[in-house]
Amino acid sequence: MSGRGRRAALPPSGFRKARVLDADGLVLRPVSGTGKPLGVWDFRDSPGPVDFRRALVAALAAQGRGWGSEDTYRTNARTLRLFFKEAAAAEPPVTAPGEITVEWWKRWTGDIHVRRVLAAVVRRAPGVPEATRVFMETPRRRPLSRRGRRRKEAHTREELKTIRTAAAATVRAVRLRIAANTAVLERWRAGVVEPDASDWAVGEVLEVLARTGDLPRYRSSNDHSVTAYVERALGFEGNAASLTRLFPTPDEIGAAAVLLIVHEAWNLSVLKKMDVPSWWPNADRADPAVHQVNTDKARRGRRRYASNILVDVGEGSSGRALRHVLELTAQARATLDLLGRPTIKLLVGHRGLGGGENLRDYATGNALDGAIRRWQQQARADGVVLPQRIHAQALRHSAQAHHGRARNNTQTTHERDYQLLDEAVRDASRGAVELGLAQALASAQQTVAMRLVDQVAGDTEEAAELVAKEAEVDIEVARRIVSGRLRTPVASCADFLNSDHGAAGTPCAVSFLLCFACRNAVATGRDLPRIAYLHQALESLRSAVTPAVWAADWAAHHARIGDFLTTYTSTDSRPRLVAAAVESDRELIHAMLERRLDP
């Protein structure tokens, strides 16, 4: 049933789900849960016996039933092809699942994580030895640091600012270049450029480039150079430079990706699949100030789909960065639409020299990762000083660590996998953590000052010596405590004349509820039933008074008694303690709460 109570439409009679494996069992054609094709993976040219390859390709198909990413298939298919190649080259060759021993598997995988991941596929193949299957199912954790978890080093705030500034400068230059040429093209199309004007030839060439994704060329068998007319019109600037008049290059797309990651800490996989915004919260499509960007992070499972709001408040804001990226890729999307290959992907550009076939998005493969590398190489070649090792993962981690809040993940993940593992964050937080712990300890000592000696069994000398030692009181006072002569409704008072809540040398005159906050109070095991019953009585009182009265008169006492019980008793033991309170104990507690025992 649908959400409105209507029956979902059934497939037509005779419907059969498309086969994932071809008839020979060596070509895999997976689809996602939404019916989207996830590539074609052909193992017909891989070495090794056919039956061996069929068994593992079928295992790959079975393992991939829940996958929704073409990149996941690409990674596993590449690793499986390598597996077939090295299995055939082994001495002796591995030619069947039954020959995949623990020793061979350990040698082949080594410390290479991507090979170990293939274990989930291989162990599905029928005939794999049980010992190998058990070994593969045993988690193999990556090496940890001395303190238990891998540390991560982020770029510093200054380095991250340098990277953002450099990427923004590249994006700004590309946007201005494409905007200038697009303006010429629009004027030419509108017929406002005179045929004898210098921009006429430029507009005519740009019109061809905008329609075809390529420049006019000689089409002979031995010459595919651009025509002389193009060279004269564009000033003999070269093929590559001419293509960039309307389309961003790979390194420029890399700069756009870096800029967005620094602003929003998006994963590379999220950026590759990102579409242009289709809805603007400020309802102004022509000039949006607020962009709603939908994200797809497959690793989050059922929570994979989310949205981010990017606000354009001027240069340096995430909304302005997105606006610039949209502008510099707009013509590429328009040209793809004219070529019959429409796309709504955000990151689109010209991958290199050649025709319109090289005008593509970056949704699959490792092209975007390579674009980021090409951008930093080009930036350094142009004299820009950049930190070393700029890659998407380090940028995302740096942005997470310095933004101070969760970005596209939960707060728990943000703290556990980013801030807690970041060396700079740990170093910067050490003083604050130490101060917080010291304050918490001091607060706890001030809040609950009453001590407990639980092992007191009766009025004996051994019991008095135990109380004297554990509570750090004089032995004579300890004897009076175990004999019950210093008893109050909740504990025993070791010094009635020197209370923490009154003037020294004067009798204590505060409520017995404040015994829990007094260093003179010493409780023994025989007091615990009354204390547990007192806590329960306060819980009952909570529903009988107004919130204001509770906050003013009872909340602090309730919290203090709760802390005492949490410190010295278990949750399971408290019902038994309440049951152990006899009638006289209960009456004493009620008299105390009714203020009939106040001095």
Coordinates of C-alpha atoms in Angstrom, one line a residue:
M1 CA 0.0 0.0 0.0
S2 CA 1.2 3.5 -0.7
G3 CA 1.2 6.2 2.0
R4 CA -2.3 7.3 1.0
G5 CA -3.8 3.9 1.2
R6 CA -3.7 3.0 -2.5
R7 CA -2.4 -0.3 -3.8
A8 CA 1.0 0.0 -5.5
A9 CA 1.0 -0.7 -9.2
L10 CA 2.0 -4.3 -10.1
P11 CA 4.4 -5.0 -13.0
P12 CA 2.7 -6.3 -16.1
S13 CA 2.0 -10.0 -16.5
G14 CA 4.9 -11.9 -17.7
F15 CA 7.4 -9.5 -16.2
R16 CA 10.8 -10.9 -15.5
K17 CA 13.6 -9.1 -13.8
A18 CA 16.6 -8.5 -16.1
R19 CA 19.4 -11.0 -15.7
V20 CA 22.4 -9.7 -13.9
L21 CA 24.8 -12.2 -15.4
D22 CA 25.0 -13.0 -19.1
A23 CA 24.4 -16.6 -20.3
D24 CA 28.1 -17.4 -20.1
G25 CA 28.3 -16.2 -16.5
L26 CA 31.3 -14.0 -17.1
V27 CA 29.7 -10.6 -17.8
L28 CA 28.0 -8.8 -15.0
R29 CA 25.4 -6.1 -15.6
P30 CA 24.2 -4.9 -12.2
V31 CA 21.4 -2.4 -11.5
S32 CA 20.7 -0.4 -8.4
G33 CA 17.5 -0.7 -6.3
T34 CA 16.0 2.2 -8.3
G35 CA 16.7 0.4 -11.6
K36 CA 19.8 2.5 -12.5
P37 CA 22.5 0.6 -14.5
L38 CA 25.7 0.3 -12.6
G39 CA 28.1 -0.6 -15.4
V40 CA 29.0 -3.6 -17.4
W41 CA 31.9 -5.7 -16.0
D42 CA 33.4 -8.2 -18.4
F43 CA 35.7 -11.0 -17.2
R44 CA 35.8 -13.0 -20.5
D45 CA 39.4 -12.0 -21.1
S46 CA 40.7 -12.7 -17.6
P47 CA 43.0 -15.6 -17.3
G48 CA 42.2 -18.9 -15.5
P49 CA 39.7 -21.8 -16.0
V50 CA 36.2 -20.8 -17.0
D51 CA 34.5 -22.5 -14.1
F52 CA 36.8 -20.8 -11.6
R53 CA 36.0 -17.4 -13.1
R54 CA 32.3 -18.1 -13.2
A55 CA 32.2 -19.1 -9.6
L56 CA 33.8 -15.9 -8.4
V57 CA 31.9 -13.6 -10.8
A58 CA 28.7 -15.2 -9.5
A59 CA 29.9 -14.5 -6.0
L60 CA 30.6 -10.9 -7.0
A61 CA 27.0 -10.6 -8.3
A62 CA 25.6 -12.1 -5.0
Q63 CA 27.7 -9.8 -2.8
G64 CA 26.7 -6.8 -4.8
R65 CA 22.9 -7.2 -4.5
G66 CA 22.8 -4.4 -1.9
W67 CA 25.2 -2.0 -3.7
G68 CA 24.0 1.2 -5.3
S69 CA 27.3 2.7 -6.5
E70 CA 29.0 2.0 -9.8
D71 CA 32.3 3.0 -8.1
T72 CA 31.9 0.1 -5.6
Y73 CA 31.6 -2.3 -8.5
R74 CA 34.5 -0.7 -10.3
T75 CA 36.8 -1.2 -7.3
N76 CA 35.8 -4.8 -6.7
A77 CA 35.8 -5.7 -10.4
R78 CA 39.3 -4.3 -10.8
T79 CA 40.5 -6.2 -7.7
L80 CA 38.9 -9.4 -8.9
R81 CA 40.6 -9.1 -12.3
L82 CA 43.9 -8.7 -10.5
F83 CA 43.0 -11.7 -8.4
F84 CA 42.5 -13.9 -11.5
K85 CA 45.8 -12.6 -13.1
E86 CA 47.9 -13.4 -10.0
A87 CA 46.1 -16.7 -9.3
A88 CA 47.0 -17.9 -12.8
A89 CA 50.6 -16.7 -12.3
A90 CA 51.0 -18.4 -8.9
E91 CA 53.3 -21.5 -8.4
P92 CA 51.4 -23.8 -8.6
P93 CA 48.5 -21.9 -10.2
V94 CA 45.3 -21.4 -8.2
T95 CA 42.6 -22.9 -10.6
A96 CA 39.6 -23.6 -8.3
P97 CA 38.0 -22.1 -5.1
G98 CA 39.2 -25.2 -3.2
E99 CA 42.8 -24.2 -3.9
I100 CA 42.5 -20.8 -2.2
T101 CA 44.4 -21.7 1.0
V102 CA 44.9 -19.4 4.0
E103 CA 48.6 -19.2 3.3
W104 CA 48.1 -18.1 -0.4
W105 CA 45.4 -15.6 0.6
K106 CA 47.6 -14.1 3.2
R107 CA 50.5 -13.7 0.8
W108 CA 48.3 -12.3 -1.9
T109 CA 46.5 -9.7 0.3
G110 CA 49.4 -8.7 2.5
D111 CA 48.6 -5.3 4.1
I112 CA 46.7 -4.1 1.0
H113 CA 43.3 -3.1 2.3
V114 CA 41.5 -3.1 -1.0
R115 CA 42.5 -6.8 -1.6
R116 CA 41.3 -7.8 1.9
V117 CA 37.9 -6.2 1.1
L118 CA 37.5 -8.8 -1.7
A119 CA 37.3 -11.5 1.0
A120 CA 33.5 -10.8 1.2
V121 CA 33.2 -11.8 -2.4
V122 CA 35.6 -14.8 -2.5
R123 CA 34.2 -16.5 0.6
R124 CA 30.8 -16.7 -1.2
A125 CA 32.2 -19.0 -3.9
P126 CA 31.3 -22.7 -3.4
G127 CA 34.2 -24.9 -2.5
V128 CA 36.4 -22.4 -0.6
P129 CA 38.0 -24.4 2.2
E130 CA 36.4 -23.9 5.6
A131 CA 39.7 -22.8 7.2
T132 CA 40.1 -20.1 4.5
R133 CA 36.5 -19.0 4.9
V134 CA 36.9 -18.7 8.7
F135 CA 40.1 -16.7 8.3
M136 CA 38.4 -14.3 5.8
E137 CA 35.4 -13.8 8.2
T138 CA 37.8 -12.8 11.1
P139 CA 38.1 -9.0 11.2
R140 CA 41.5 -7.8 10.2
R141 CA 42.0 -4.4 11.7
R142 CA 44.4 -1.8 10.4
P143 CA 47.4 -1.0 12.6
L144 CA 46.5 1.4 15.5
S145 CA 48.5 4.0 17.2
R146 CA 50.1 3.6 20.6
R147 CA 47.0 5.0 22.2
G148 CA 44.7 2.6 20.5
R149 CA 43.3 4.5 17.5
R150 CA 44.8 5.8 14.3
R151 CA 45.6 9.5 14.5
K152 CA 44.9 11.9 11.7
E153 CA 46.7 15.1 10.9
A154 CA 44.7 17.9 9.4
H155 CA 45.8 21.0 7.6
T156 CA 46.1 23.9 10.0
R157 CA 43.6 26.7 9.8
E158 CA 46.2 28.8 7.9
E159 CA 46.9 26.1 5.4
L160 CA 43.3 25.5 4.8
K161 CA 42.8 29.2 4.2
T162 CA 45.6 29.2 1.8
I163 CA 44.1 26.2 -0.1
R164 CA 40.7 27.8 -0.2
T165 CA 42.1 31.1 -1.4
A166 CA 44.0 29.5 -4.2
A167 CA 41.0 27.3 -5.3
A168 CA 38.7 30.3 -5.2
A169 CA 41.1 32.3 -7.3
T170 CA 41.2 29.6 -9.9
V171 CA 37.4 29.3 -9.9
R172 CA 36.9 33.0 -10.2
A173 CA 39.3 33.3 -13.2
V174 CA 37.5 30.4 -15.0
R175 CA 34.1 31.9 -14.3
L176 CA 35.2 35.3 -15.7
R177 CA 36.8 33.7 -18.7
I178 CA 33.7 31.6 -19.6
A179 CA 31.3 34.5 -18.8
A180 CA 33.2 36.8 -21.1
N181 CA 33.1 34.3 -24.0
T182 CA 29.5 33.4 -23.3
A183 CA 28.6 37.1 -23.5
V184 CA 30.2 37.3 -27.0
L185 CA 28.3 34.2 -28.1
E186 CA 25.0 35.6 -26.8
R187 CA 25.5 38.9 -28.6
W188 CA 26.4 37.1 -31.8
R189 CA 23.3 34.9 -31.5
A190 CA 21.2 38.0 -30.9
G191 CA 22.5 39.6 -34.1
V192 CA 24.0 42.6 -32.4
V193 CA 27.5 41.9 -33.7
E194 CA 28.3 43.5 -37.1
P195 CA 29.8 41.1 -39.7
D196 CA 32.8 43.3 -40.0
A197 CA 33.4 43.5 -36.3
S198 CA 36.3 41.7 -34.6
D199 CA 33.9 39.7 -32.5
W200 CA 32.0 38.3 -35.4
A201 CA 34.5 35.5 -36.2
V202 CA 34.9 34.7 -32.5
G203 CA 31.1 34.5 -32.0
E204 CA 30.8 32.3 -35.1
V205 CA 33.5 29.8 -33.8
L206 CA 32.0 29.8 -30.3
E207 CA 28.6 29.0 -31.8
V208 CA 30.1 25.8 -33.3
L209 CA 31.9 25.0 -30.1
A210 CA 28.7 25.5 -28.0
R211 CA 26.7 23.2 -30.4
T212 CA 29.2 20.4 -30.9
G213 CA 31.6 20.6 -28.0
D214 CA 34.4 20.9 -30.5
L215 CA 36.0 23.4 -32.9
P216 CA 35.7 23.3 -36.7
R217 CA 38.5 20.9 -37.9
Y218 CA 39.9 19.5 -41.1
R219 CA 38.5 16.0 -41.4
S220 CA 41.0 14.4 -43.7
S221 CA 42.6 11.1 -42.9
N222 CA 45.9 12.6 -41.8
D223 CA 44.9 16.0 -40.4
H224 CA 42.4 16.8 -37.6
S225 CA 43.8 20.2 -36.8
V226 CA 41.4 23.2 -36.4
T227 CA 40.8 25.2 -39.5
A228 CA 42.8 28.3 -40.4
Y229 CA 39.7 30.4 -39.9
V230 CA 39.5 29.2 -36.3
E231 CA 43.2 29.9 -35.7
R232 CA 42.8 33.4 -37.1
A233 CA 39.6 34.1 -35.2
L234 CA 40.9 33.0 -31.9
G235 CA 44.4 34.4 -32.2
F236 CA 46.4 31.2 -32.8
E237 CA 46.0 30.3 -29.1
G238 CA 46.0 26.5 -29.6
N239 CA 43.4 23.8 -29.4
A240 CA 43.4 23.4 -25.7
A241 CA 43.1 27.1 -24.9
S242 CA 40.3 27.5 -27.5
L243 CA 38.2 24.7 -25.9
T244 CA 38.5 26.4 -22.5
R245 CA 36.7 29.5 -23.8
L246 CA 33.4 27.8 -22.9
F247 CA 34.3 24.8 -20.8
P248 CA 36.3 24.2 -17.7
T249 CA 39.4 21.9 -17.9
P250 CA 40.0 19.0 -15.5
D251 CA 42.3 21.0 -13.3
E252 CA 39.7 23.8 -13.0
I253 CA 37.1 21.2 -12.0
G254 CA 39.6 20.0 -9.5
A255 CA 39.7 23.6 -8.1
A256 CA 35.9 23.7 -7.9
A257 CA 35.9 20.4 -6.0
V258 CA 38.5 21.6 -3.5
L259 CA 36.6 24.8 -2.9
L260 CA 33.4 23.0 -2.1
I261 CA 35.1 20.4 0.1
V262 CA 36.8 23.1 2.1
H263 CA 33.5 25.0 2.6
E264 CA 31.1 22.0 3.2
A265 CA 33.4 19.0 4.1
W266 CA 31.7 16.9 1.4
N267 CA 33.0 13.4 0.6
L268 CA 34.5 13.0 -2.9
S269 CA 31.8 10.4 -3.6
V270 CA 29.1 12.9 -2.6
L271 CA 30.5 15.6 -4.9
K272 CA 30.8 13.2 -7.9
K273 CA 27.1 12.3 -7.7
M274 CA 25.9 15.8 -6.8
D275 CA 23.2 17.4 -9.0
V276 CA 22.6 21.1 -9.6
P277 CA 20.0 22.5 -7.1
S278 CA 16.4 22.1 -8.4
W279 CA 14.7 24.1 -5.6
W280 CA 15.7 27.4 -3.9
P281 CA 14.2 28.1 -0.4
N282 CA 14.2 31.9 -1.2
A283 CA 12.0 31.1 -4.3
D284 CA 14.2 33.1 -6.6
R285 CA 15.6 30.9 -9.3
A286 CA 16.9 33.7 -11.4
D287 CA 19.2 35.0 -8.6
P288 CA 19.0 32.6 -5.6
A289 CA 20.5 33.7 -2.3
V290 CA 19.8 30.3 -0.7
H291 CA 20.7 27.0 -2.4
Q292 CA 19.3 23.6 -1.3
V293 CA 21.7 20.9 -2.4
N294 CA 20.7 17.3 -2.2
T295 CA 23.4 14.8 -1.2
D296 CA 23.7 11.0 -1.5
K297 CA 26.1 9.3 0.8
A298 CA 25.7 5.6 0.2
R299 CA 27.7 4.6 3.3
R300 CA 25.0 6.0 5.6
G301 CA 22.5 3.2 4.5
R302 CA 18.9 4.3 5.1
R303 CA 20.0 7.8 5.9
R304 CA 22.1 8.2 2.7
Y305 CA 19.9 11.0 1.3
A306 CA 20.1 14.4 2.9
S307 CA 20.2 18.1 1.9
N308 CA 22.4 21.0 2.7
I309 CA 21.4 24.7 2.7
L310 CA 24.1 27.0 1.3
V311 CA 23.5 30.7 1.8
D312 CA 25.1 33.3 -0.4
V313 CA 26.1 36.2 1.8
G314 CA 28.9 37.4 -0.5
E315 CA 32.5 36.5 -1.3
G316 CA 33.9 33.8 0.9
S317 CA 30.5 32.2 1.7
S318 CA 29.6 28.6 0.7
G319 CA 26.6 29.9 -1.3
R320 CA 28.7 32.2 -3.4
A321 CA 31.2 29.4 -4.0
L322 CA 28.4 27.2 -5.3
R323 CA 27.0 30.0 -7.4
H324 CA 30.4 30.4 -9.1
V325 CA 30.7 26.6 -9.8
L326 CA 27.2 26.6 -11.3
E327 CA 28.1 29.5 -13.6
L328 CA 31.4 28.0 -14.9
T329 CA 29.7 24.6 -15.7
A330 CA 26.4 25.9 -17.1
Q331 CA 27.5 26.0 -20.7
A332 CA 28.9 22.5 -20.5
R333 CA 25.5 21.2 -19.4
A334 CA 23.8 23.2 -22.2
T335 CA 26.1 21.7 -24.8
L336 CA 25.5 18.2 -23.5
D337 CA 21.8 18.8 -23.8
L338 CA 22.2 19.8 -27.5
L339 CA 24.3 16.7 -28.1
G340 CA 21.5 14.5 -26.8
R341 CA 23.4 13.6 -23.6
P342 CA 21.6 15.8 -21.0
T343 CA 22.9 15.8 -17.4
I344 CA 22.0 17.6 -14.2
K345 CA 25.4 16.8 -12.5
L346 CA 27.1 19.7 -10.9
L347 CA 30.6 19.0 -12.0
V348 CA 30.9 18.9 -15.8
G349 CA 33.8 19.9 -18.1
H350 CA 35.9 19.1 -21.0
R351 CA 38.2 16.1 -20.2
G352 CA 40.8 16.9 -23.0
L353 CA 41.4 17.4 -26.6
G354 CA 39.0 15.9 -29.1
G355 CA 35.4 16.2 -30.0
G356 CA 32.2 16.5 -27.9
E357 CA 32.7 12.9 -26.6
N358 CA 35.2 14.4 -24.1
L359 CA 32.7 16.8 -22.7
R360 CA 31.5 14.7 -19.7
D361 CA 30.6 14.8 -16.0
Y362 CA 32.7 13.4 -13.2
A363 CA 30.1 11.1 -11.7
T364 CA 32.1 7.8 -12.0
G365 CA 35.6 6.6 -11.7
N366 CA 38.7 8.4 -10.3
A367 CA 38.6 11.4 -12.7
L368 CA 37.7 13.8 -10.0
D369 CA 40.5 12.7 -7.7
G370 CA 42.9 13.1 -10.6
A371 CA 41.5 16.5 -11.4
I372 CA 42.3 17.6 -7.8
R373 CA 45.9 16.4 -8.3
R374 CA 46.1 18.2 -11.6
W375 CA 44.9 21.5 -10.1
Q376 CA 47.5 21.5 -7.4
Q377 CA 50.3 20.6 -9.9
Q378 CA 49.2 23.5 -12.1
A379 CA 48.8 25.9 -9.2
R380 CA 52.4 25.1 -8.0
A381 CA 53.7 25.5 -11.6
D382 CA 52.1 28.9 -11.6
G383 CA 54.0 29.9 -8.4
V384 CA 51.3 29.3 -5.8
V385 CA 52.7 28.0 -2.5
L386 CA 50.5 25.2 -1.3
P387 CA 50.8 22.7 1.5
Q388 CA 51.9 19.1 0.6
R389 CA 49.5 16.2 0.1
I390 CA 46.3 17.9 -0.9
H391 CA 43.7 15.3 -1.4
A392 CA 39.9 15.0 -0.8
Q393 CA 40.1 13.0 2.4
A394 CA 42.6 15.3 4.1
L395 CA 40.6 18.3 3.0
R396 CA 37.4 16.9 4.3
H397 CA 39.0 15.9 7.6
S398 CA 40.6 19.4 8.0
A399 CA 37.2 21.1 7.3
Q400 CA 35.5 18.8 9.8
A401 CA 38.1 19.5 12.5
H402 CA 38.1 23.2 12.1
H403 CA 34.4 23.9 11.4
G404 CA 33.7 22.6 15.0
R405 CA 30.4 20.9 14.1
A406 CA 29.2 17.8 12.3
R407 CA 29.1 18.1 8.5
N408 CA 27.2 15.5 6.6
N409 CA 27.5 13.0 9.4
T410 CA 26.2 12.5 13.0
Q411 CA 27.7 14.4 15.9
T412 CA 29.0 11.1 17.3
T413 CA 30.9 10.3 14.1
H414 CA 32.2 13.9 13.9
E415 CA 33.6 13.7 17.4
R416 CA 34.8 10.1 17.2
D417 CA 36.3 9.9 13.7
Y418 CA 37.4 13.5 13.1
Q419 CA 38.0 15.6 16.2
L420 CA 39.1 12.8 18.5
L421 CA 41.6 11.5 16.0
D422 CA 43.0 14.8 15.0
E423 CA 46.4 15.7 16.5
A424 CA 45.9 19.4 16.5
V425 CA 42.4 19.2 18.1
R426 CA 43.7 16.9 20.8
D427 CA 46.6 19.1 21.6
A428 CA 44.4 22.2 21.6
S429 CA 41.8 20.5 23.8
R430 CA 44.2 19.0 26.4
G431 CA 44.2 22.1 28.7
A432 CA 40.4 22.5 28.5
V433 CA 39.9 18.8 29.2
E434 CA 42.2 18.8 32.2
L435 CA 40.4 21.9 33.5
G436 CA 37.0 20.4 32.9
L437 CA 37.9 17.2 34.7
A438 CA 39.3 19.1 37.7
Q439 CA 36.2 21.3 37.9
A440 CA 34.0 18.2 37.6
L441 CA 35.9 16.5 40.4
A442 CA 35.6 19.6 42.6
S443 CA 31.9 19.9 41.8
A444 CA 31.3 16.3 42.7
Q445 CA 33.2 16.7 45.9
Q446 CA 31.2 19.8 46.8
T447 CA 27.9 18.3 45.7
V448 CA 28.1 14.9 47.4
A449 CA 30.4 15.1 50.4
M450 CA 28.9 12.4 52.5
R451 CA 31.0 9.2 52.8
L452 CA 29.9 5.6 52.8
V453 CA 31.4 2.7 54.7
D454 CA 29.3 -0.2 53.4
Q455 CA 31.0 -3.2 55.2
V456 CA 29.9 -2.3 58.8
A457 CA 28.0 -5.4 60.1
G458 CA 27.4 -4.5 63.7
D459 CA 28.5 -2.7 66.9
T460 CA 32.0 -4.3 67.1
E461 CA 35.5 -3.0 67.6
E462 CA 36.4 -4.3 64.1
A463 CA 33.6 -2.3 62.7
A464 CA 34.7 0.8 64.5
E465 CA 38.3 0.4 63.3
L466 CA 37.0 0.0 59.7
V467 CA 34.9 3.2 60.0
A468 CA 37.8 5.1 61.5
K469 CA 40.1 4.1 58.7
E470 CA 37.6 4.5 55.7
A471 CA 35.9 7.7 57.0
E472 CA 39.1 9.1 58.4
V473 CA 37.6 9.9 61.8
D474 CA 38.8 9.5 65.4
I475 CA 38.3 5.9 66.7
E476 CA 36.1 7.2 69.5
V477 CA 33.8 8.9 67.0
A478 CA 33.8 5.7 65.0
R479 CA 32.7 3.7 68.0
R480 CA 29.8 6.1 68.5
I481 CA 28.8 5.8 64.8
V482 CA 28.7 2.0 64.8
S483 CA 26.7 2.0 68.0
G484 CA 24.1 4.4 66.5
R485 CA 24.6 7.2 69.0
L486 CA 25.3 9.8 66.2
R487 CA 22.6 8.6 63.9
T488 CA 20.5 11.0 61.8
P489 CA 17.6 10.1 59.4
V490 CA 20.1 9.5 56.6
A491 CA 23.5 8.9 58.1
S492 CA 25.6 9.6 61.2
C493 CA 27.1 13.0 62.1
A494 CA 30.8 12.9 63.0
D495 CA 30.9 16.6 64.2
F496 CA 27.6 18.2 65.1
L497 CA 29.3 21.5 66.2
N498 CA 31.3 22.1 63.0
S499 CA 28.9 21.7 60.1
D500 CA 29.9 22.7 56.5
H501 CA 26.7 24.7 56.5
G502 CA 27.0 26.8 59.6
A503 CA 29.3 28.8 61.8
A504 CA 32.1 26.9 63.5
G505 CA 31.4 25.9 67.1
T506 CA 27.7 26.2 66.7
P507 CA 25.2 23.4 66.5
C508 CA 24.1 22.4 63.0
A509 CA 20.6 23.8 62.2
V510 CA 20.0 22.9 58.6
S511 CA 17.8 20.2 57.0
F512 CA 19.0 16.7 57.2
L513 CA 18.8 16.7 53.4
L514 CA 22.0 18.7 53.4
C515 CA 23.8 15.8 55.1
F516 CA 24.6 14.6 51.7
A517 CA 26.6 17.8 51.1
C518 CA 28.5 17.7 54.4
R519 CA 31.9 16.2 55.1
N520 CA 30.9 15.3 58.6
A521 CA 28.2 12.8 57.4
V522 CA 29.2 9.2 57.4
A523 CA 26.7 6.5 56.1
T524 CA 27.0 2.8 56.7
G525 CA 25.3 -0.1 55.0
R526 CA 22.4 0.0 57.4
D527 CA 21.6 3.5 56.2
L528 CA 21.2 2.6 52.6
P529 CA 17.6 1.3 52.8
R530 CA 16.5 4.7 54.2
I531 CA 18.4 6.6 51.6
A532 CA 17.0 4.5 48.7
Y533 CA 13.5 5.0 50.1
L534 CA 14.2 8.8 50.5
H535 CA 15.1 9.0 46.8
Q536 CA 11.9 7.2 45.8
A537 CA 9.8 9.5 48.1
L538 CA 11.3 12.5 46.4
E539 CA 10.4 11.0 43.0
S540 CA 6.8 10.7 44.2
L541 CA 6.9 14.3 45.5
R542 CA 8.0 15.6 42.1
S543 CA 4.6 14.9 40.5
A544 CA 2.8 16.6 43.4
V545 CA 4.4 20.0 43.3
T546 CA 4.7 22.7 40.6
P547 CA 7.8 22.8 38.4
A548 CA 8.8 26.1 40.0
V549 CA 8.5 24.7 43.6
W550 CA 10.4 21.5 42.6
A551 CA 13.3 23.6 41.0
A552 CA 13.5 25.9 44.0
D553 CA 13.1 23.5 46.9
W554 CA 13.8 19.9 45.9
A555 CA 15.7 19.5 42.6
A556 CA 19.2 20.0 44.0
H557 CA 18.5 17.5 46.9
H558 CA 17.1 15.0 44.4
A559 CA 20.1 15.2 42.2
R560 CA 22.5 14.9 45.1
I561 CA 20.9 11.8 46.5
G562 CA 20.7 10.3 43.0
D563 CA 24.5 10.9 42.6
F564 CA 25.1 9.2 45.9
L565 CA 23.1 6.1 45.0
T566 CA 24.7 6.0 41.5
T567 CA 28.1 6.1 43.1
Y568 CA 27.6 3.5 45.7
T569 CA 24.8 1.2 44.5
S570 CA 23.8 -0.6 41.4
T571 CA 20.5 -0.1 39.6
D572 CA 19.4 -3.7 40.3
S573 CA 20.1 -3.4 44.0
R574 CA 17.9 -0.3 44.7
P575 CA 14.5 -2.0 44.6
R576 CA 15.8 -4.5 47.2
L577 CA 17.1 -1.6 49.3
V578 CA 13.7 0.1 49.2
A579 CA 12.0 -3.1 50.2
A580 CA 14.4 -3.5 53.1
A581 CA 13.3 -0.2 54.7
V582 CA 11.1 -1.1 57.6
E583 CA 8.0 0.9 58.7
S584 CA 9.9 3.0 61.3
D585 CA 12.5 4.0 58.6
R586 CA 9.7 5.1 56.2
E587 CA 8.0 7.1 58.9
L588 CA 11.3 8.8 59.8
I589 CA 11.8 9.8 56.1
H590 CA 8.3 11.2 55.8
A591 CA 8.7 13.2 59.0
M592 CA 11.9 14.6 57.6
L593 CA 10.3 15.6 54.3
E594 CA 7.4 17.2 56.2
R595 CA 9.9 19.4 58.1
R596 CA 8.8 17.8 61.4
L597 CA 12.4 17.1 62.3
D598 CA 13.8 20.5 61.6
P599 CA 15.5 22.2 64.6

